[in-house]
Amino acid sequence: MPCNSTAPAGVHVAPFVNRREGSGDPSSSSCAPPSNSGSDAPKGRQRRTTVPERPDLPINLWSIMKNCIGKELSKIPMPVNFSEPISVLQRVTEDLEYADLLETGSKLSTLEQMCYVAAYAASNYSTTGHRTNKPFNPLLGETYEFDRMEDLGWRSVTEQVSHHPPAAAHHAEGRGWTMYQDFTMTSRFRGKYLSVIPIGFTHVVFPSTNSHFSYRKITTTVHNIIVGKLWIDNHGEMEITNHTTNEKCVLKFSPYSYFSREQPRKVYGIVRDSEGIPKYVVQGTWDKSIDMFKVASWNNNHEKPKAEIDETSLKRIWTCHPLPKGAEKMHNFTQFTIELNEPEEGVAPTDSRLRPDQRLMENGEWDEANKKKLEIEDKQRVVRRRREAEKELAMKRGDKYEEYEPTWFTRVQDESNGALIHQYKGGYWEAKERHDWSKCPDIF
């Protein structure tokens, strides 16, 4: 079946290469060699290059999933057999695998920055085509830090700030940029597929131009839950806004269809200036690469733009890192993901690396991991019931009840869109330097 590309809204774009590798199987893909792999940086500590191989243990999927139809995924107790040995906090941090795009963007004009932010946003989905297992749901108060300042030029801290609904707050800072986001989601299992709809905004700030970008993440759908080979699609429109200049880009992730002539996993977007005039086209696929082009001319129609691009201006701004050798036996992790759960000294006692059920699962001890998972979750339920009882008693007495407060984040109103977000209030790295974790709850 042909995989010809059709341009969005009349925009003339360079032809795509036919990348489909499997007949009728949209999950078939491989990444091109990276032009600059951050994980290969010569500086810093020597990090691990493998994780224990995933055991090939049979499980009756339907016996577990048949009672889950229509329910919220976060409320369904799942054995570790469906998991990968990283937490949601580590999965959120995984967005930063291509943070070098933000460092490059920090040195450019605001419109070029928009192109690089769009490429960064698309790169966040680059591993989903290979990964169909779910990360561990974090406990309330669980944290995850990743300090790559020495080799990659950035550091990141994430905290589970709410249990119902589950929500994580993430803050990262690098050379010339800051990124922060709240991550929560809704999800529904419909029998044949499972859809995950993220809620909240991702923000990127470049002090060099005073630019403040934000965007919402798109929907991810897991197909063939019961019968057939699992495969994942990312689809929807992502509007990226520079709140400082009012420049915008609508980045469209095309849904997969066997009957469509669209390139599978195609991403395209038009970058417009503050007057709504197209200046750049960004296009590619979310699992391989993203290119940018300058717009040479357009038809002056804001609703239905017909633009011509300058094909000589083609610039590849992102290329996906290849999977390491033997990745299919190691949860299809990239080299960067392999490093996420590596044991590390000096982290907070609430860090995901220290979660015992997750560590047992990574080591292949699944029976022990499932027992420990139940123990940890029971401990969490006891704490939650105690807080609920204390709140009810305080209300009966007419006393003020202090709601749960995250350790490293505080809830504020976002100036750019009015939404309530969790803002990093500082102190984590200072506490680490002092070896003072007295603020951390006992969760494991």
XYZ file of C-alpha atoms in Angstrom:
444
model
C 0.000 0.000 0.000
C 1.449 3.440 -0.907
C 2.541 5.793 1.869
C 2.606 9.069 -0.050
C 2.506 12.289 1.914
C -0.184 14.916 1.572
C 0.538 18.419 2.824
C -1.603 20.095 5.491
C -3.911 22.903 4.480
C -2.276 23.460 1.112
C 1.278 23.738 2.414
C 3.833 22.477 -0.079
C 6.333 20.238 1.685
C 9.195 18.033 0.628
C 8.239 14.378 -0.001
C 8.614 11.881 2.818
C 10.639 8.723 2.483
C 8.547 5.551 2.662
C 9.464 4.251 6.111
C 6.846 1.536 6.586
C 8.608 -1.721 7.341
C 5.792 -4.133 8.044
C 2.754 -4.925 5.928
C -0.209 -3.499 7.790
C 1.754 -3.267 11.058
C 2.118 0.346 12.180
C 4.275 -0.731 15.099
C 7.193 -1.610 12.808
C 9.879 1.068 13.021
C 13.485 1.726 13.792
C 15.357 4.914 14.629
C 18.067 6.435 12.493
C 21.552 6.797 13.977
C 21.818 9.865 16.185
C 23.840 12.855 15.123
C 24.630 13.679 18.745
C 23.695 11.264 21.504
C 23.698 12.983 24.882
C 24.138 9.656 26.682
C 27.466 9.184 24.878
C 28.883 12.381 26.350
C 32.469 11.808 27.555
C 32.090 13.801 30.774
C 30.755 12.617 34.116
C 30.348 9.228 35.733
C 30.292 5.969 33.823
C 26.637 4.895 33.634
C 25.225 1.423 33.137
C 24.471 0.233 29.616
C 22.112 -2.663 30.389
C 19.304 -3.693 32.728
C 18.379 -7.297 33.649
C 16.496 -9.050 30.868
C 12.723 -9.148 31.179
C 11.494 -12.646 32.163
C 9.285 -14.330 29.593
C 6.454 -15.258 31.958
C 2.963 -16.153 30.659
C -0.056 -14.267 32.009
C -3.764 -14.450 31.275
C -4.372 -10.863 30.177
C -8.107 -11.245 29.670
C -8.706 -12.698 33.132
C -7.383 -9.459 34.619
C -8.647 -6.921 32.095
C -12.237 -8.135 31.620
C -13.298 -6.448 34.879
C -11.598 -3.164 33.960
C -13.735 -2.046 31.012
C -14.870 1.545 31.438
C -12.872 2.122 34.619
C -10.224 4.762 35.346
C -6.842 3.100 34.775
C -5.167 4.708 37.785
C -7.686 3.027 40.111
C -7.094 -0.505 38.818
C -4.570 -2.593 40.811
C -2.172 -4.124 38.295
C 0.461 -6.798 38.870
C 4.013 -5.892 37.904
C 3.710 -8.305 34.971
C 2.213 -5.416 32.984
C 4.839 -2.931 34.102
C 8.248 -1.694 33.079
C 10.789 -1.033 35.856
C 10.499 2.744 35.965
C 7.939 4.966 37.689
C 5.678 7.553 36.104
C 8.047 10.169 37.584
C 10.951 8.619 35.686
C 8.803 8.337 32.566
C 8.006 12.052 32.801
C 11.726 12.783 33.228
C 12.353 10.729 30.092
C 10.973 13.702 28.141
C 14.409 15.256 28.656
C 16.314 12.727 26.550
C 16.462 15.366 23.818
C 16.895 18.417 26.047
C 19.825 19.440 23.819
C 17.106 20.815 21.494
C 16.230 23.345 24.183
C 19.861 24.336 24.703
C 20.249 24.895 20.956
C 16.964 26.802 20.815
C 18.060 29.127 23.611
C 20.600 30.698 21.232
C 18.133 31.399 18.385
C 15.413 33.861 17.415
C 11.924 33.391 18.850
C 10.477 31.870 15.650
C 13.362 29.420 15.370
C 12.915 28.650 19.062
C 9.334 27.690 18.241
C 10.610 25.128 15.722
C 12.941 23.603 18.286
C 10.257 23.517 20.989
C 7.974 21.749 18.478
C 10.712 19.192 17.738
C 11.277 18.713 21.472
C 7.540 18.185 22.035
C 7.427 15.571 19.264
C 10.555 13.829 20.567
C 8.744 13.124 23.866
C 6.810 10.383 22.006
C 9.788 8.782 20.260
C 9.929 5.725 22.541
C 6.197 4.996 22.682
C 6.208 3.004 19.440
C 8.357 0.340 21.130
C 6.938 0.357 24.654
C 3.546 -1.085 25.590
C 4.071 -1.786 29.306
C 2.984 0.728 31.942
C 5.274 2.487 34.418
C 4.725 2.131 38.176
C 2.158 4.509 39.654
C 4.060 6.706 42.157
C 3.117 6.930 45.814
C 2.052 10.284 47.215
C 5.245 12.124 48.133
C 7.457 9.966 45.920
C 10.196 11.931 44.146
C 12.714 11.446 41.381
C 15.801 13.488 40.666
C 18.129 13.279 37.694
C 21.223 15.441 37.913
C 22.964 15.491 34.533
C 24.486 18.940 34.943
C 28.025 17.596 34.697
C 27.639 15.814 31.358
C 24.408 16.994 29.703
C 24.066 20.434 31.270
C 20.727 20.060 33.069
C 19.113 18.708 36.209
C 15.552 17.727 37.024
C 13.322 17.016 40.035
C 9.842 15.465 39.968
C 7.346 14.823 42.781
C 4.011 13.038 43.068
C 1.949 15.923 44.435
C -1.549 14.397 44.462
C -3.019 10.934 44.872
C -6.613 11.542 43.714
C -6.373 12.540 40.975
C -2.820 11.240 40.488
C -0.578 14.171 39.537
C 3.151 14.723 39.190
C 4.976 18.060 39.128
C 8.240 18.362 37.182
C 10.892 21.085 37.103
C 14.121 21.069 35.094
C 16.756 23.673 34.429
C 19.549 23.653 31.889
C 21.970 25.879 30.054
C 19.795 28.722 28.755
C 16.388 27.190 29.489
C 13.888 26.144 32.135
C 11.148 23.543 31.637
C 8.293 22.735 34.015
C 5.068 20.781 33.778
C 2.214 19.250 35.726
C 1.398 15.745 34.552
C -1.928 14.111 35.210
C -4.224 12.228 32.880
C -7.527 10.552 32.305
C -7.653 7.081 30.799
C -10.310 4.657 29.678
C -10.159 1.007 28.700
C -12.686 0.183 25.989
C -11.908 -3.478 25.371
C -10.047 -3.209 22.068
C -8.026 -0.148 22.987
C -6.886 2.035 25.865
C -6.688 5.823 25.494
C -4.556 8.052 27.736
C -5.417 11.759 27.649
C -2.854 13.991 29.412
C -4.081 17.030 31.335
C -2.064 20.156 32.042
C 0.576 22.199 30.254
C 4.280 21.870 29.559
C 6.189 25.167 29.802
C 9.562 26.107 28.302
C 11.226 29.419 29.153
C 14.255 30.967 27.392
C 15.682 33.898 29.385
C 17.809 35.001 26.395
C 14.702 36.175 24.503
C 12.316 36.298 27.471
C 10.231 33.723 25.583
C 7.667 31.633 27.466
C 6.249 28.703 25.479
C 3.494 26.339 26.578
C 1.611 23.409 25.071
C -0.698 20.544 26.003
C 0.290 16.963 25.281
C -1.738 14.841 22.875
C -3.663 11.564 23.237
C -1.870 8.219 23.239
C -3.888 5.110 22.319
C -2.847 1.482 22.871
C -4.509 -0.819 20.339
C -5.183 -4.592 20.325
C -5.425 -4.852 24.116
C -7.067 -8.292 24.035
C -6.304 -9.835 20.639
C -3.350 -9.273 18.319
C -0.054 -7.457 18.644
C -0.114 -4.396 20.907
C 0.767 -1.150 19.155
C 0.645 2.498 20.130
C -0.451 5.584 18.231
C -0.122 9.252 19.196
C -2.634 11.600 17.632
C -4.212 15.017 17.940
C -3.333 18.698 17.596
C -0.863 20.442 19.879
C -0.984 24.237 19.952
C 2.328 25.741 21.006
C 2.169 29.397 22.062
C 4.890 31.912 22.818
C 3.110 34.021 25.432
C 5.721 36.772 25.143
C 5.382 37.357 21.382
C 2.003 35.687 20.607
C 3.705 33.537 17.963
C 2.035 30.147 17.503
C 2.465 26.724 15.984
C -0.256 24.098 15.590
C 1.543 20.758 15.495
C -0.641 17.966 14.141
C 0.045 14.303 14.946
C -1.808 12.341 12.274
C -3.716 9.263 13.517
C -2.706 5.988 11.908
C -5.093 4.497 9.359
C -4.369 1.525 7.131
C -6.470 3.148 4.410
C -4.805 6.562 4.613
C -2.166 7.831 2.219
C -0.625 9.827 5.075
C 2.863 8.905 6.238
C 2.491 6.755 9.416
C 3.373 8.676 12.586
C 3.495 11.907 10.636
C 3.923 15.235 12.415
C 3.563 18.635 10.758
C 3.110 22.177 11.865
C 3.129 25.757 10.607
C 5.012 28.322 12.681
C 3.365 31.751 12.473
C 4.549 35.150 13.646
C 2.479 37.469 15.848
C 0.511 38.641 12.774
C -0.433 35.064 11.877
C 1.886 34.943 8.851
C 3.531 31.525 8.240
C 7.308 31.708 8.602
C 8.408 28.088 9.024
C 7.101 24.592 8.380
C 8.050 21.796 10.792
C 7.529 18.223 9.610
C 8.655 14.654 10.134
C 7.616 11.648 12.200
C 7.514 11.346 15.970
C 9.618 8.168 15.944
C 12.425 9.152 13.540
C 13.215 12.767 12.734
C 11.933 16.332 12.420
C 12.918 18.900 9.751
C 12.291 22.622 9.499
C 11.872 24.776 6.376
C 11.528 28.493 5.789
C 8.284 29.583 4.114
C 9.069 31.400 0.854
C 5.568 32.715 0.124
C 1.915 32.214 1.003
C -1.555 33.151 -0.278
C -2.307 35.696 2.494
C -5.270 33.598 3.674
C -5.131 33.149 7.454
C -7.889 30.506 7.502
C -6.639 28.334 4.613
C -2.979 29.137 4.098
C -1.318 27.965 0.925
C 2.396 28.311 1.421
C 5.452 27.535 -0.631
C 8.558 26.492 1.241
C 12.159 27.183 0.420
C 13.410 23.633 -0.068
C 17.025 24.812 0.040
C 16.413 25.859 3.652
C 15.841 22.255 4.765
C 17.383 21.679 8.200
C 17.117 18.453 10.169
C 16.796 19.542 13.773
C 16.022 16.245 15.517
C 16.954 12.607 14.926
C 15.853 9.753 17.145
C 18.556 7.799 19.001
C 18.754 4.114 18.011
C 17.846 1.435 20.506
C 20.835 -0.317 22.084
C 21.738 -3.859 21.145
C 19.432 -6.350 22.830
C 16.837 -3.695 23.702
C 13.963 -6.077 22.890
C 14.992 -8.113 25.955
C 15.428 -4.997 28.120
C 11.890 -3.545 27.927
C 12.832 -1.772 24.652
C 14.592 0.897 26.708
C 16.830 3.478 25.073
C 20.288 4.012 26.549
C 18.936 7.108 28.316
C 16.048 5.128 29.856
C 18.419 2.393 31.032
C 20.192 5.058 33.090
C 17.036 6.362 34.795
C 16.653 3.657 37.465
C 20.357 3.075 38.059
C 21.059 3.063 41.830
C 22.622 6.305 43.012
C 23.872 7.486 46.386
C 22.703 10.679 48.041
C 19.186 10.866 46.584
C 16.136 11.586 48.742
C 14.702 8.584 50.652
C 11.519 9.093 48.610
C 13.327 8.639 45.272
C 11.857 6.131 42.797
C 15.200 4.332 42.586
C 14.672 3.220 46.193
C 11.204 1.786 45.679
C 11.636 -1.904 46.603
C 8.884 -3.444 44.460
C 10.159 -1.637 41.382
C 13.727 -2.770 42.067
C 12.604 -6.385 42.573
C 10.675 -6.200 39.320
C 13.736 -4.845 37.452
C 15.778 -7.745 38.843
C 13.244 -10.278 37.530
C 11.871 -11.287 40.944
C 8.245 -10.748 39.981
C 6.521 -12.825 42.679
C 8.421 -10.964 45.385
C 7.764 -7.669 43.588
C 4.006 -8.268 43.551
C 3.995 -9.073 47.285
C 6.034 -5.973 48.102
C 3.814 -3.848 45.852
C 0.740 -4.876 47.854
C 2.552 -4.082 51.136
C 3.520 -0.599 49.939
C 0.064 0.158 48.596
C -1.547 -1.064 51.860
C 0.769 1.266 53.789
C -0.313 4.136 51.548
C -4.001 3.311 52.076
C -3.548 3.313 55.878
C -2.019 6.799 55.744
C -4.786 8.049 53.447
C -7.544 6.646 55.695
C -5.929 8.248 58.729
C -5.830 11.650 57.019
C -9.462 11.288 55.932
C -10.481 10.456 59.515
C -8.500 13.432 60.861
C -10.147 15.718 58.320
C -13.642 14.475 59.184
C -12.972 14.960 62.908
C -11.626 18.479 62.337
C -14.726 19.393 60.308
C -17.031 18.150 63.090
C -15.123 20.268 65.600
C -15.095 23.268 63.303
C -11.292 23.250 63.277
C -9.138 24.129 60.303
C -7.584 21.059 58.678
C -4.221 21.324 56.983
C -4.492 19.602 53.616
C -1.573 17.590 52.282
C 1.241 19.796 51.022
C 3.948 18.576 48.621
C 7.509 18.807 49.893
C 9.182 20.601 46.984
C 6.303 22.172 45.034
C 3.522 24.617 45.846
C 0.216 25.227 44.067
C -0.089 28.599 42.313
C -2.049 30.162 39.478
C -0.240 30.145 36.149
C 0.125 33.718 34.880
C 0.129 32.619 31.228
C -3.228 30.814 31.160
C -4.827 31.126 34.609
C -4.630 27.385 35.338
C -3.601 26.072 38.750
C -0.172 24.467 38.569
C 2.440 23.124 40.969
C 5.481 25.384 40.942
C 8.881 24.300 42.200
C 9.565 26.239 45.386
C 13.243 25.358 45.580
C 15.268 23.694 48.280
C 15.729 20.187 46.897
C 19.314 20.534 45.682
C 20.264 22.504 48.778
C 18.847 19.708 50.980
C 20.835 17.164 48.996
C 24.026 19.170 49.471
C 23.399 19.303 53.244
C 22.357 15.610 53.356
C 19.223 16.823 55.138
C 16.100 14.897 54.140
C 14.124 15.628 57.321
C 11.246 17.078 55.259
C 10.682 13.812 53.385
C 7.812 11.499 54.357
C 8.297 7.778 55.063
C 6.587 6.131 52.104
C 8.556 2.966 51.320
